[in-house]
Amino acid sequence: MRVPLNWLADYVDLPADTDPHALAAEFASIGLEEEDFFGPEISGPLVVGRVLELTKEEHSNGKTVNWCRVDVGPAHNEDADDPKDPQPGEERPSRGIICGAHNFVVGDLIVACLPGAVLPGDFQIAARKTYGHKSDGMICSAKELGLGEDHDGIIVLKNLGLSGEPGDDAIALLGLDQVTLDVNVTPDRGYQLSMRGIAREYAQMKGQSFTDIGSPTVAEVNAPTDDGFPVVIEDSNPIDGNVGCDQFTALQVTGLDPAATTPFWMQRRLIAAGMRPISLTVDVTNYVMLELGQPLHAYDTALLGEEIVVRRAQAGEKFTTLDDVERTLDAEDLLITDRGGQGSDSTGGKIIGLAGVMGGAAVEVNAETTAVVIESAHFDPISIARTARRHKLSSEASRRFERGVDSLLGPVAARRCADLLVELAGGTLSPATTQVGQAPEPTVIELPVKRVDSLVGVDYTTAEVTGLLEGIGAGIEVIGKDRLAVTVPSWRTDITADVDLIEEVARTGGYDRIPSIQPAARAGQGMTEAQRTRRRISNLLAADGFTEVLSYPFTSDKRDDQLRLESDDVRRKHIRLANPMSEDLPLMRTNLLSTLVELVARNFGRGAKDVALFEAGLVSTSAGLPAGPGPRHLPGYHPSDAELEEVYASVPAQPYHYAGIISGNVEAPGVWGKGRKAEATDVIDTVRRIAGVNGIEVTVEADQIAPWHPGRAAKFLLADGQVLGHAGELHPKVCENLGLPARTVAFEIDLDALLAQEDLRTWDGALSTYPVSRQDVALIVDVELPTQTLAATLREGAGEELELLETFDLYTGDQLPEGKKSLAFRLTFRAADRTLKADDASAMREAATQLAADRHGAEVRS
């Protein structure tokens, strides 16, 4: 909100020597933070001048200029290029200035900028030779002085309703020495989007008395009559039970002078407040909106139908707003229409405005308007906010309505606007007054004073709390010892509970009074088990040479095809985004590899030779989920408990996954050797160690699942039968589709499944101090038998005193039958209560090999 300080001074006692920066600091202390300053941008001599002579000169470039003699006052009348010799004792009476504008004549008072002055944009003025003369200054236009964007010629003071004498300071005359403070208004304080609201804040801050210019008890308002302009409110689709328009005031002003222009003082204030002057009627409505905070609209009575109708739009209706954009309307949009006039449509009228947002051109005031109907309505904030956002059409009116406008302000603002039109355009205010609807009953909140003390931490007296709340406009009634009944002012729609009143006491009483006491920290419980697990896994992967990355969680059906996922694969059941960042990636990922592979390919595309990346993040799937309740109601409808359950049930699960990819060398070549390419066993071992560091046992089985190679992929099963994940070498076609090097390996696991398992690292036993006994055995088994399965059998057969089982050799060759392999194991035994003898260890080894022979046909290799 831009606050011209000279305008603010109309309503409060603002000293002329007020330091704007100090004022900004004071406003910040009550929640109005400074956004910017707009101060004087002109320095040097800018004076009133009178045109004494004007000679038109045509030049070879086809341009006609005026060579002017300008009286700029005795202190500035110096000219080195005066063609007339002065008489003895006579002073040169003027300066010679070249001017290209033609909207002035001899005798007019103008604004002259003399050499040494600096205009906005750091435009420095100096005497210069031009068109055969020395132009000793410049005759200024409004645009050159920063008084607006229009450039219709130079400023002629009589056209602005101003006067003066040659040599007078034009900076002060035009208000160019004034300062405007721009403050940030938070969304819950719509009343501050007005000079009325800012003045109230200033008076409260300074302890001054404040006369409310917008209160019906102070301002003169018209009583409603039966012959007012007909207005009908037809809201068949209220939002949350609130009709879109609960009050509508209409006044009629006739006999307006179409030639009347906006006085300069009003134009200057509008410009300082950030608005462009347009025409007298429009400027008056904007002025009152900035002054009081109530948006207004004026309709040309001659173009208006027989009555005004406020209704909801029909879905698909079209309406062209004042910005010349045709908009397709939604059934929730609130409209201002008329009925019974020219241009009526099938509904019996025409649309004349998007309520509370922007009007249309159908009944817009124009250069021939002599009578207007002034609309001053109160609209539902939610309805206006949704319409403005739906059509991407934020206006000064919608900004105020969606933040909440004083429900009692409509009749006051309408009368204020009508009085200004009568004063400035010579109109006549009709006694016929329309007022449909009525203001809601005021909100009364009970406030215990002790509750203020306990929440804020400051010992306020009852009298002090009463004074502070009365300062914001609240009505106070003492209803008991230290208990107040507070009537909330109509413009404070943000105050709905006692805590809001307490906030106002703290704010207006001064935040500097609140002690800065550091609260005692709550006893921490450290990280959760999930956080500790994620940290362990990430540290393990980083120590193994992986680099953590983060990819966007968006994918496409094309990526599923590249990964060779089957058509019925659950990982193809994506959630489709309604507004994707890219039309090429409209789906949420169901696995991390689908987005991680892109980063690996990018690294190779930028010259990397060996890549090891991992990512931790959420995935989502819509498989097996109900569809949800669907769009049964318009926005704003609060669903029932049953519908909420449907909504919650339709929210997809988002498990937390880890995935990693290694491509290239896993051991770099060097003086120690040729290095080693990554193999499926590398990522299989990575997953086993991830489970191990978290105290979880996994079973490894061969598997065939995309995107892995069918003969080089492993599935990891947990104790409860859940699948932890997969690891292995990616399918050659997948590598080809994605542009990855051949033999790239990858893994992906479900962390949520891992966290659901029992941690086996807790142990209530005791360490044995007796020595170990080791036995080795080599077994010949079918080549398809997984090593993990054989190891589990040996562990079961060896008994409880087997401490460690290690696989140290794998052999396939001519010395073995076809389809067989040899696996060598080392068994480490230790007893808790004695030293094991060799015979004891051998017996346990033979028991283990016998069980392997029984289950898998294993033969001991000699």
Short mmCIF file of C-alpha atoms in Angstrom, two decimals, residues 251-575:
data_model
loop_
_atom_site.label_atom_id
_atom_site.label_comp_id
_atom_site.label_asym_id
_atom_site.label_seq_id
_atom_site.Cartn_x
_atom_site.Cartn_y
_atom_site.Cartn_z
CA LEU A 251 -26.89 5.91 -5.64
CA GLN A 252 -27.73 7.96 -8.71
CA VAL A 253 -26.02 11.19 -9.75
CA THR A 254 -27.40 13.18 -12.69
CA GLY A 255 -26.46 16.35 -14.53
CA LEU A 256 -22.73 15.63 -14.72
CA ASP A 257 -20.61 17.93 -16.87
CA PRO A 258 -18.95 15.64 -19.47
CA ALA A 259 -16.18 18.21 -19.93
CA ALA A 260 -15.24 18.29 -16.26
CA THR A 261 -11.71 17.08 -15.59
CA THR A 262 -10.04 15.59 -12.54
CA PRO A 263 -8.50 18.36 -10.41
CA PHE A 264 -4.73 18.27 -10.15
CA TRP A 265 -4.71 17.61 -6.40
CA MET A 266 -6.66 14.39 -6.94
CA GLN A 267 -4.54 13.35 -9.92
CA ARG A 268 -1.39 13.93 -7.89
CA ARG A 269 -2.63 11.77 -5.04
CA LEU A 270 -3.71 8.99 -7.37
CA ILE A 271 -0.32 8.98 -9.09
CA ALA A 272 1.50 8.99 -5.76
CA ALA A 273 -0.63 6.02 -4.67
CA GLY A 274 0.34 4.12 -7.83
CA MET A 275 -2.78 4.64 -9.96
CA ARG A 276 -3.14 6.31 -13.35
CA PRO A 277 -5.72 9.11 -13.73
CA ILE A 278 -8.28 8.19 -16.42
CA SER A 279 -11.38 10.38 -16.25
CA LEU A 280 -13.14 12.33 -13.53
CA THR A 281 -15.77 9.70 -12.70
CA VAL A 282 -13.34 6.79 -12.72
CA ASP A 283 -10.77 8.80 -10.79
CA VAL A 284 -13.31 9.65 -8.08
CA THR A 285 -14.24 5.97 -7.59
CA ASN A 286 -10.55 5.06 -7.37
CA TYR A 287 -9.87 7.94 -4.99
CA VAL A 288 -12.63 6.86 -2.60
CA MET A 289 -11.40 3.24 -2.77
CA LEU A 290 -7.89 4.35 -1.76
CA GLU A 291 -9.30 6.67 0.89
CA LEU A 292 -11.79 4.33 2.56
CA GLY A 293 -10.92 0.83 1.29
CA GLN A 294 -14.30 0.17 -0.39
CA PRO A 295 -14.08 -0.63 -4.14
CA LEU A 296 -16.73 1.17 -6.19
CA HIS A 297 -18.01 1.07 -9.73
CA ALA A 298 -19.91 3.71 -11.72
CA TYR A 299 -22.24 2.72 -14.58
CA ASP A 300 -23.49 5.02 -17.32
CA THR A 301 -27.23 5.21 -16.59
CA ALA A 302 -28.05 5.69 -20.27
CA LEU A 303 -26.41 2.36 -21.15
CA LEU A 304 -27.76 0.44 -18.16
CA GLY A 305 -30.83 -1.81 -18.27
CA GLU A 306 -33.91 -1.45 -16.14
CA GLU A 307 -32.47 -3.25 -13.13
CA ILE A 308 -29.17 -4.65 -11.85
CA VAL A 309 -29.02 -8.40 -11.17
CA VAL A 310 -26.29 -10.09 -9.15
CA ARG A 311 -26.07 -13.78 -10.10
CA ARG A 312 -23.72 -16.70 -10.68
CA ALA A 313 -22.45 -17.37 -14.17
CA GLN A 314 -23.68 -20.17 -16.35
CA ALA A 315 -20.81 -22.54 -17.15
CA GLY A 316 -19.34 -21.57 -20.50
CA GLU A 317 -20.71 -18.02 -20.64
CA LYS A 318 -18.41 -15.49 -22.31
CA PHE A 319 -17.55 -12.03 -21.03
CA THR A 320 -15.07 -9.43 -22.25
CA THR A 321 -13.53 -7.48 -19.38
CA LEU A 322 -12.19 -3.92 -19.54
CA ASP A 323 -8.75 -5.23 -20.49
CA ASP A 324 -10.28 -6.43 -23.80
CA VAL A 325 -9.86 -10.12 -22.96
CA GLU A 326 -12.75 -12.48 -23.62
CA ARG A 327 -13.10 -14.87 -20.70
CA THR A 328 -14.95 -18.17 -20.41
CA LEU A 329 -16.82 -18.11 -17.13
CA ASP A 330 -17.19 -20.77 -14.47
CA ALA A 331 -20.41 -21.61 -12.64
CA GLU A 332 -18.86 -20.25 -9.44
CA ASP A 333 -18.09 -16.79 -10.88
CA LEU A 334 -20.27 -14.05 -9.43
CA LEU A 335 -21.54 -11.56 -12.02
CA ILE A 336 -23.09 -8.10 -12.11
CA THR A 337 -25.66 -8.03 -14.91
CA ASP A 338 -28.53 -5.87 -15.98
CA ARG A 339 -31.94 -6.81 -17.20
CA GLY A 340 -34.36 -5.25 -19.62
CA GLY A 341 -31.89 -3.04 -21.46
CA GLN A 342 -30.29 -3.00 -24.89
CA GLY A 343 -28.05 -5.97 -25.67
CA SER A 344 -29.95 -8.40 -23.42
CA ASP A 345 -29.07 -12.06 -23.87
CA SER A 346 -31.02 -15.27 -23.29
CA THR A 347 -30.98 -14.69 -19.54
CA GLY A 348 -32.84 -11.41 -20.02
CA GLY A 349 -29.85 -9.14 -19.56
CA LYS A 350 -26.20 -8.55 -20.30
CA ILE A 351 -23.09 -9.04 -18.19
CA ILE A 352 -21.65 -5.73 -17.05
CA GLY A 353 -18.95 -6.92 -14.66
CA LEU A 354 -17.11 -9.72 -12.88
CA ALA A 355 -18.26 -8.90 -9.36
CA GLY A 356 -15.50 -7.47 -7.22
CA VAL A 357 -12.87 -8.03 -9.90
CA MET A 358 -13.34 -6.02 -13.10
CA GLY A 359 -16.11 -4.42 -15.09
CA GLY A 360 -16.91 -4.57 -18.79
CA ALA A 361 -17.17 -2.04 -21.57
CA ALA A 362 -20.95 -2.36 -22.08
CA VAL A 363 -21.94 0.31 -19.54
CA GLU A 364 -18.57 2.01 -19.04
CA VAL A 365 -18.63 5.76 -18.43
CA ASN A 366 -17.38 7.77 -21.40
CA ALA A 367 -16.89 11.31 -22.66
CA GLU A 368 -20.66 11.75 -23.11
CA THR A 369 -21.80 10.39 -19.73
CA THR A 370 -24.06 12.79 -17.83
CA ALA A 371 -25.66 10.40 -15.30
CA VAL A 372 -24.25 7.46 -13.37
CA VAL A 373 -25.33 4.73 -10.98
CA ILE A 374 -22.75 4.20 -8.24
CA GLU A 375 -22.35 0.60 -7.07
CA SER A 376 -21.00 -0.01 -3.57
CA ALA A 377 -21.38 -3.70 -2.69
CA HIS A 378 -20.02 -6.18 -0.17
CA PHE A 379 -18.87 -9.49 -1.67
CA ASP A 380 -17.83 -12.82 -0.19
CA PRO A 381 -13.99 -12.90 0.02
CA ILE A 382 -13.68 -16.57 -0.99
CA SER A 383 -15.80 -16.13 -4.11
CA ILE A 384 -13.82 -13.07 -5.26
CA ALA A 385 -10.45 -14.69 -4.53
CA ARG A 386 -11.31 -17.78 -6.56
CA THR A 387 -12.63 -15.79 -9.50
CA ALA A 388 -9.52 -13.57 -9.57
CA ARG A 389 -7.20 -16.58 -9.51
CA ARG A 390 -9.26 -18.62 -11.95
CA HIS A 391 -9.03 -15.88 -14.55
CA LYS A 392 -5.53 -14.71 -13.52
CA LEU A 393 -7.05 -11.26 -13.08
CA SER A 394 -5.86 -9.56 -9.92
CA SER A 395 -7.17 -5.99 -9.58
CA GLU A 396 -7.13 -3.32 -6.91
CA ALA A 397 -10.75 -4.18 -6.15
CA SER A 398 -10.18 -7.94 -5.88
CA ARG A 399 -7.13 -7.42 -3.65
CA ARG A 400 -9.36 -5.64 -1.14
CA PHE A 401 -12.44 -7.84 -1.37
CA GLU A 402 -10.52 -11.10 -0.96
CA ARG A 403 -8.84 -9.71 2.19
CA GLY A 404 -12.12 -8.53 3.68
CA VAL A 405 -13.87 -5.14 3.33
CA ASP A 406 -15.72 -3.38 6.14
CA SER A 407 -19.32 -4.63 5.96
CA LEU A 408 -20.65 -1.21 7.12
CA LEU A 409 -18.68 0.83 4.62
CA GLY A 410 -20.85 0.49 1.49
CA PRO A 411 -23.36 3.33 2.08
CA VAL A 412 -20.61 5.65 3.39
CA ALA A 413 -18.34 5.12 0.36
CA ALA A 414 -21.22 5.52 -2.09
CA ARG A 415 -22.23 8.85 -0.52
CA ARG A 416 -18.60 10.06 -0.43
CA CYS A 417 -18.23 9.26 -4.14
CA ALA A 418 -21.51 10.99 -4.99
CA ASP A 419 -20.56 14.12 -3.03
CA LEU A 420 -17.25 14.40 -4.91
CA LEU A 421 -19.02 14.04 -8.27
CA VAL A 422 -21.48 16.72 -7.25
CA GLU A 423 -18.64 19.00 -6.17
CA LEU A 424 -16.28 18.41 -9.08
CA ALA A 425 -18.62 17.68 -12.00
CA GLY A 426 -21.61 19.84 -11.12
CA GLY A 427 -23.94 16.87 -10.72
CA THR A 428 -27.03 16.40 -8.60
CA LEU A 429 -27.42 13.58 -6.11
CA SER A 430 -30.79 11.87 -6.41
CA PRO A 431 -32.54 11.15 -3.09
CA ALA A 432 -33.57 7.75 -4.50
CA THR A 433 -31.33 5.24 -2.69
CA THR A 434 -31.03 1.48 -3.09
CA GLN A 435 -29.87 -0.71 -0.25
CA VAL A 436 -30.34 -4.47 -0.58
CA GLY A 437 -29.35 -6.78 2.25
CA GLN A 438 -28.02 -5.80 5.64
CA ALA A 439 -24.78 -5.91 7.57
CA PRO A 440 -24.15 -8.93 9.83
CA GLU A 441 -24.42 -8.64 13.57
CA PRO A 442 -21.12 -7.62 15.20
CA THR A 443 -18.93 -10.32 16.72
CA VAL A 444 -18.57 -10.23 20.52
CA ILE A 445 -15.65 -12.08 22.14
CA GLU A 446 -15.12 -12.63 25.86
CA LEU A 447 -11.54 -11.86 26.92
CA PRO A 448 -9.99 -12.63 30.35
CA VAL A 449 -7.24 -10.05 30.96
CA LYS A 450 -5.12 -12.65 32.77
CA ARG A 451 -5.05 -14.71 29.59
CA VAL A 452 -3.39 -11.77 27.83
CA ASP A 453 -0.66 -11.72 30.47
CA SER A 454 -0.07 -15.47 30.31
CA LEU A 455 0.24 -15.62 26.53
CA VAL A 456 2.25 -12.44 25.91
CA GLY A 457 4.38 -12.41 29.04
CA VAL A 458 3.67 -8.76 29.89
CA ASP A 459 1.66 -7.58 32.93
CA TYR A 460 -1.10 -5.51 31.30
CA THR A 461 -3.66 -3.75 33.45
CA THR A 462 -7.34 -3.96 32.62
CA ALA A 463 -7.34 -0.25 31.78
CA GLU A 464 -4.37 -0.70 29.46
CA VAL A 465 -5.94 -3.62 27.60
CA THR A 466 -9.17 -1.65 27.30
CA GLY A 467 -7.36 1.39 25.90
CA LEU A 468 -5.38 -0.63 23.37
CA LEU A 469 -8.46 -2.45 22.08
CA GLU A 470 -10.51 0.74 21.91
CA GLY A 471 -7.68 2.16 19.83
CA ILE A 472 -8.29 -0.42 17.12
CA GLY A 473 -11.99 0.50 17.12
CA ALA A 474 -13.34 -2.24 19.39
CA GLY A 475 -16.19 -1.71 21.82
CA ILE A 476 -15.43 -2.73 25.41
CA GLU A 477 -17.78 -3.79 28.20
CA VAL A 478 -16.51 -4.92 31.59
CA ILE A 479 -18.51 -8.05 32.53
CA GLY A 480 -16.66 -9.08 35.65
CA LYS A 481 -13.39 -8.83 37.48
CA ASP A 482 -10.68 -8.75 34.83
CA ARG A 483 -13.12 -9.96 32.16
CA LEU A 484 -14.09 -7.98 29.07
CA ALA A 485 -16.74 -8.39 26.40
CA VAL A 486 -15.11 -7.07 23.22
CA THR A 487 -17.22 -6.05 20.23
CA VAL A 488 -15.03 -6.55 17.17
CA PRO A 489 -15.04 -3.60 14.72
CA SER A 490 -16.70 -4.35 11.40
CA TRP A 491 -13.51 -3.80 9.39
CA ARG A 492 -11.51 -6.37 11.38
CA THR A 493 -12.62 -9.58 9.68
CA ASP A 494 -9.40 -11.22 10.83
CA ILE A 495 -10.42 -11.16 14.51
CA THR A 496 -12.46 -14.26 15.29
CA ALA A 497 -11.19 -15.48 18.69
CA ASP A 498 -9.68 -14.20 21.91
CA VAL A 499 -6.15 -15.02 20.73
CA ASP A 500 -6.62 -12.55 17.86
CA LEU A 501 -7.49 -9.84 20.39
CA ILE A 502 -4.42 -10.78 22.43
CA GLU A 503 -2.30 -10.45 19.31
CA GLU A 504 -3.67 -6.93 18.81
CA VAL A 505 -2.83 -6.01 22.40
CA ALA A 506 0.74 -7.24 21.89
CA ARG A 507 1.08 -5.48 18.53
CA THR A 508 -0.37 -2.11 19.42
CA GLY A 509 1.16 -2.17 22.90
CA GLY A 510 4.61 -2.53 21.33
CA TYR A 511 6.55 -5.66 20.56
CA ASP A 512 9.56 -4.11 22.31
CA ARG A 513 7.77 -4.63 25.66
CA ILE A 514 7.73 -8.39 25.24
CA PRO A 515 10.76 -9.85 27.05
CA SER A 516 13.24 -11.90 25.08
CA ILE A 517 13.45 -15.07 27.13
CA GLN A 518 14.95 -18.13 25.54
CA PRO A 519 12.63 -21.05 26.22
CA ALA A 520 14.00 -24.21 27.72
CA ALA A 521 14.69 -26.77 25.04
CA ARG A 522 12.67 -29.93 25.20
CA ALA A 523 14.62 -33.05 25.97
CA GLY A 524 15.63 -34.52 22.64
CA GLN A 525 15.25 -38.19 21.75
CA GLY A 526 17.76 -38.14 18.94
CA MET A 527 17.07 -39.44 15.48
CA THR A 528 14.31 -41.89 14.75
CA GLU A 529 15.16 -45.45 13.78
CA ALA A 530 14.31 -44.64 10.17
CA GLN A 531 16.69 -41.68 10.21
CA ARG A 532 19.47 -43.75 11.74
CA THR A 533 18.94 -46.47 9.16
CA ARG A 534 19.06 -44.01 6.27
CA ARG A 535 22.25 -42.52 7.62
CA ARG A 536 23.89 -45.96 7.98
CA ILE A 537 22.98 -46.94 4.43
CA SER A 538 24.08 -43.62 2.93
CA ASN A 539 27.38 -43.74 4.79
CA LEU A 540 28.01 -47.31 3.62
CA LEU A 541 27.34 -46.43 0.00
CA ALA A 542 29.45 -43.28 0.15
CA ALA A 543 32.33 -45.27 1.67
CA ASP A 544 32.02 -47.76 -1.20
CA GLY A 545 32.57 -44.95 -3.73
CA PHE A 546 28.98 -44.11 -4.63
CA THR A 547 27.98 -40.47 -5.11
CA GLU A 548 24.53 -39.43 -3.91
CA VAL A 549 22.35 -37.59 -6.44
CA LEU A 550 18.80 -36.25 -6.58
CA SER A 551 16.63 -36.58 -9.67
CA TYR A 552 13.22 -35.19 -10.51
CA PRO A 553 10.53 -37.77 -9.62
CA PHE A 554 8.78 -37.48 -12.99
CA THR A 555 8.82 -40.10 -15.73
CA SER A 556 6.88 -41.31 -18.77
CA ASP A 557 5.50 -44.40 -20.48
CA LYS A 558 8.45 -44.18 -22.86
CA ARG A 559 10.87 -44.77 -19.98
CA ASP A 560 8.90 -47.87 -18.96
CA ASP A 561 9.33 -49.14 -22.50
CA GLN A 562 13.05 -48.44 -22.39
CA LEU A 563 13.28 -50.43 -19.14
CA ARG A 564 11.41 -53.32 -20.85
CA LEU A 565 8.70 -53.45 -18.19
CA GLU A 566 5.89 -55.89 -19.01
CA SER A 567 2.49 -54.44 -19.84
CA ASP A 568 0.98 -55.87 -16.65
CA ASP A 569 3.92 -54.86 -14.44
CA VAL A 570 2.69 -53.05 -11.32
CA ARG A 571 5.44 -50.50 -11.87
CA ARG A 572 3.55 -49.27 -14.94
CA LYS A 573 0.63 -48.13 -12.78
CA HIS A 574 1.63 -44.49 -12.40
CA ILE A 575 -0.09 -41.46 -10.95
#
